[in-house]
Amino acid sequence: MRKKPDRYVFPAVFTYDGDGVAVSFPDLPGCNTCGSDQDEAILMAQDALRGHLSCMEDDNDPIPAPSDFRSVKVDVDEAVVLVEAWMVPLREKTVRKNLTIPAKLAYKAERAGINFSGVLTKALEKELQRL
């Protein structure tokens, strides 16, 4: 399996109006957000891009190459902004799961020094590849 990039950079179109800033990504249909001002729009754009690309990775959808920002056409009330999505925190985030296993199995595994989280993670990855 090919290693996923740690970061992506895509051009976004920022559309300015009296209500704030709308953000869209020409290369990623459906990836849109907005902010009350430019600073908030940038933060929201990073979050939207990370989430959109994470879903694409999870679904094994092909991620397109980003367009050259100079080729993106905009109107007078718009600007092209390069937005970076740092993906590492999303991939490394862990969640706590409570589960039940037979007591005898838990006892033997603890005595053997087995890392329950590590074993479960590997087993889930293997099972998901099988599906």
Tab-separated table of C-alpha atoms in Angstrom, residues 22-117:
chain	number	residue	atom	x	y	z
A	22	ALA	CA	-17.346	31.744	1.181
A	23	VAL	CA	-14.692	29.145	0.361
A	24	SER	CA	-14.727	26.486	-2.351
A	25	PHE	CA	-12.110	24.113	-3.723
A	26	PRO	CA	-12.304	23.829	-7.539
A	27	ASP	CA	-10.496	20.463	-7.543
A	28	LEU	CA	-12.731	18.965	-4.845
A	29	PRO	CA	-16.441	19.310	-5.639
A	30	GLY	CA	-18.494	19.423	-2.472
A	31	CYS	CA	-15.658	20.740	-0.330
A	32	ASN	CA	-17.004	24.131	0.752
A	33	THR	CA	-17.063	26.234	3.884
A	34	CYS	CA	-17.246	29.846	5.003
A	35	GLY	CA	-16.073	32.271	7.631
A	36	SER	CA	-17.200	35.576	9.058
A	37	ASP	CA	-13.882	37.150	8.012
A	38	GLN	CA	-10.721	36.129	6.164
A	39	ASP	CA	-8.943	34.757	9.250
A	40	GLU	CA	-11.869	32.540	10.181
A	41	ALA	CA	-12.315	31.500	6.533
A	42	ILE	CA	-8.699	30.290	6.403
A	43	LEU	CA	-9.137	28.180	9.552
A	44	MET	CA	-12.447	26.806	8.309
A	45	ALA	CA	-10.896	26.050	4.897
A	46	GLN	CA	-8.083	24.054	6.504
A	47	ASP	CA	-10.584	22.098	8.581
A	48	ALA	CA	-12.889	21.435	5.610
A	49	LEU	CA	-9.977	20.353	3.418
A	50	ARG	CA	-8.608	17.979	6.089
A	51	GLY	CA	-12.013	16.431	6.653
A	52	HIS	CA	-12.810	16.072	2.952
A	53	LEU	CA	-9.448	14.496	2.111
A	54	SER	CA	-9.599	12.213	5.151
A	55	CYS	CA	-12.965	10.865	3.964
A	56	MET	CA	-11.567	10.373	0.462
A	57	GLU	CA	-8.578	8.470	1.876
A	58	ASP	CA	-10.827	6.318	4.071
A	59	ASP	CA	-13.017	5.473	1.060
A	60	ASN	CA	-9.943	4.830	-1.138
A	61	ASP	CA	-11.185	7.496	-3.546
A	62	PRO	CA	-8.500	8.877	-5.856
A	63	ILE	CA	-7.307	12.285	-4.726
A	64	PRO	CA	-6.778	14.582	-7.701
A	65	ALA	CA	-3.603	16.529	-8.244
A	66	PRO	CA	-4.131	20.135	-7.204
A	67	SER	CA	-4.509	22.679	-9.974
A	68	ASP	CA	-1.806	25.269	-10.455
A	69	PHE	CA	-3.167	28.248	-8.511
A	70	ARG	CA	-2.274	30.555	-11.412
A	71	SER	CA	-4.729	28.727	-13.664
A	72	VAL	CA	-7.738	29.163	-11.354
A	73	LYS	CA	-10.047	31.846	-12.755
A	74	VAL	CA	-11.685	34.209	-10.288
A	75	ASP	CA	-14.024	37.199	-10.383
A	76	VAL	CA	-13.218	40.652	-9.041
A	77	ASP	CA	-14.669	39.840	-5.584
A	78	GLU	CA	-12.695	36.596	-5.312
A	79	ALA	CA	-9.138	35.524	-4.540
A	80	VAL	CA	-7.212	32.279	-4.880
A	81	VAL	CA	-5.667	31.127	-1.618
A	82	LEU	CA	-3.446	28.069	-1.197
A	83	VAL	CA	-4.738	26.017	1.725
A	84	GLU	CA	-2.659	23.374	3.485
A	85	ALA	CA	-4.131	20.295	5.126
A	86	TRP	CA	-1.763	18.689	7.648
A	87	MET	CA	-3.085	15.129	7.845
A	88	VAL	CA	-0.845	13.526	10.486
A	89	PRO	CA	-2.953	14.468	13.547
A	90	LEU	CA	-6.062	12.917	11.993
A	91	ARG	CA	-4.264	9.670	11.301
A	92	GLU	CA	-2.618	9.414	14.721
A	93	LYS	CA	-5.604	10.384	16.845
A	94	THR	CA	-6.783	7.564	19.057
A	95	VAL	CA	-10.085	6.939	20.798
A	96	ARG	CA	-10.827	4.934	23.899
A	97	LYS	CA	-13.060	1.878	23.349
A	98	ASN	CA	-14.503	-0.267	26.100
A	99	LEU	CA	-14.917	-3.948	25.247
A	100	THR	CA	-15.628	-7.258	26.891
A	101	ILE	CA	-13.510	-10.401	26.517
A	102	PRO	CA	-13.460	-13.701	28.426
A	103	ALA	CA	-11.702	-13.356	31.797
A	104	LYS	CA	-9.451	-16.353	31.161
A	105	LEU	CA	-8.257	-14.837	27.880
A	106	ALA	CA	-7.610	-11.460	29.531
A	107	TYR	CA	-5.633	-13.115	32.336
A	108	LYS	CA	-3.426	-15.091	29.935
A	109	ALA	CA	-2.821	-12.058	27.730
A	110	GLU	CA	-1.903	-9.853	30.692
A	111	ARG	CA	0.523	-12.494	32.001
A	112	ALA	CA	2.111	-12.658	28.547
A	113	GLY	CA	2.507	-8.856	28.484
A	114	ILE	CA	0.334	-8.449	25.412
A	115	ASN	CA	-0.636	-4.902	24.454
A	116	PHE	CA	-4.418	-5.106	24.070
A	117	SER	CA	-4.678	-1.882	22.059
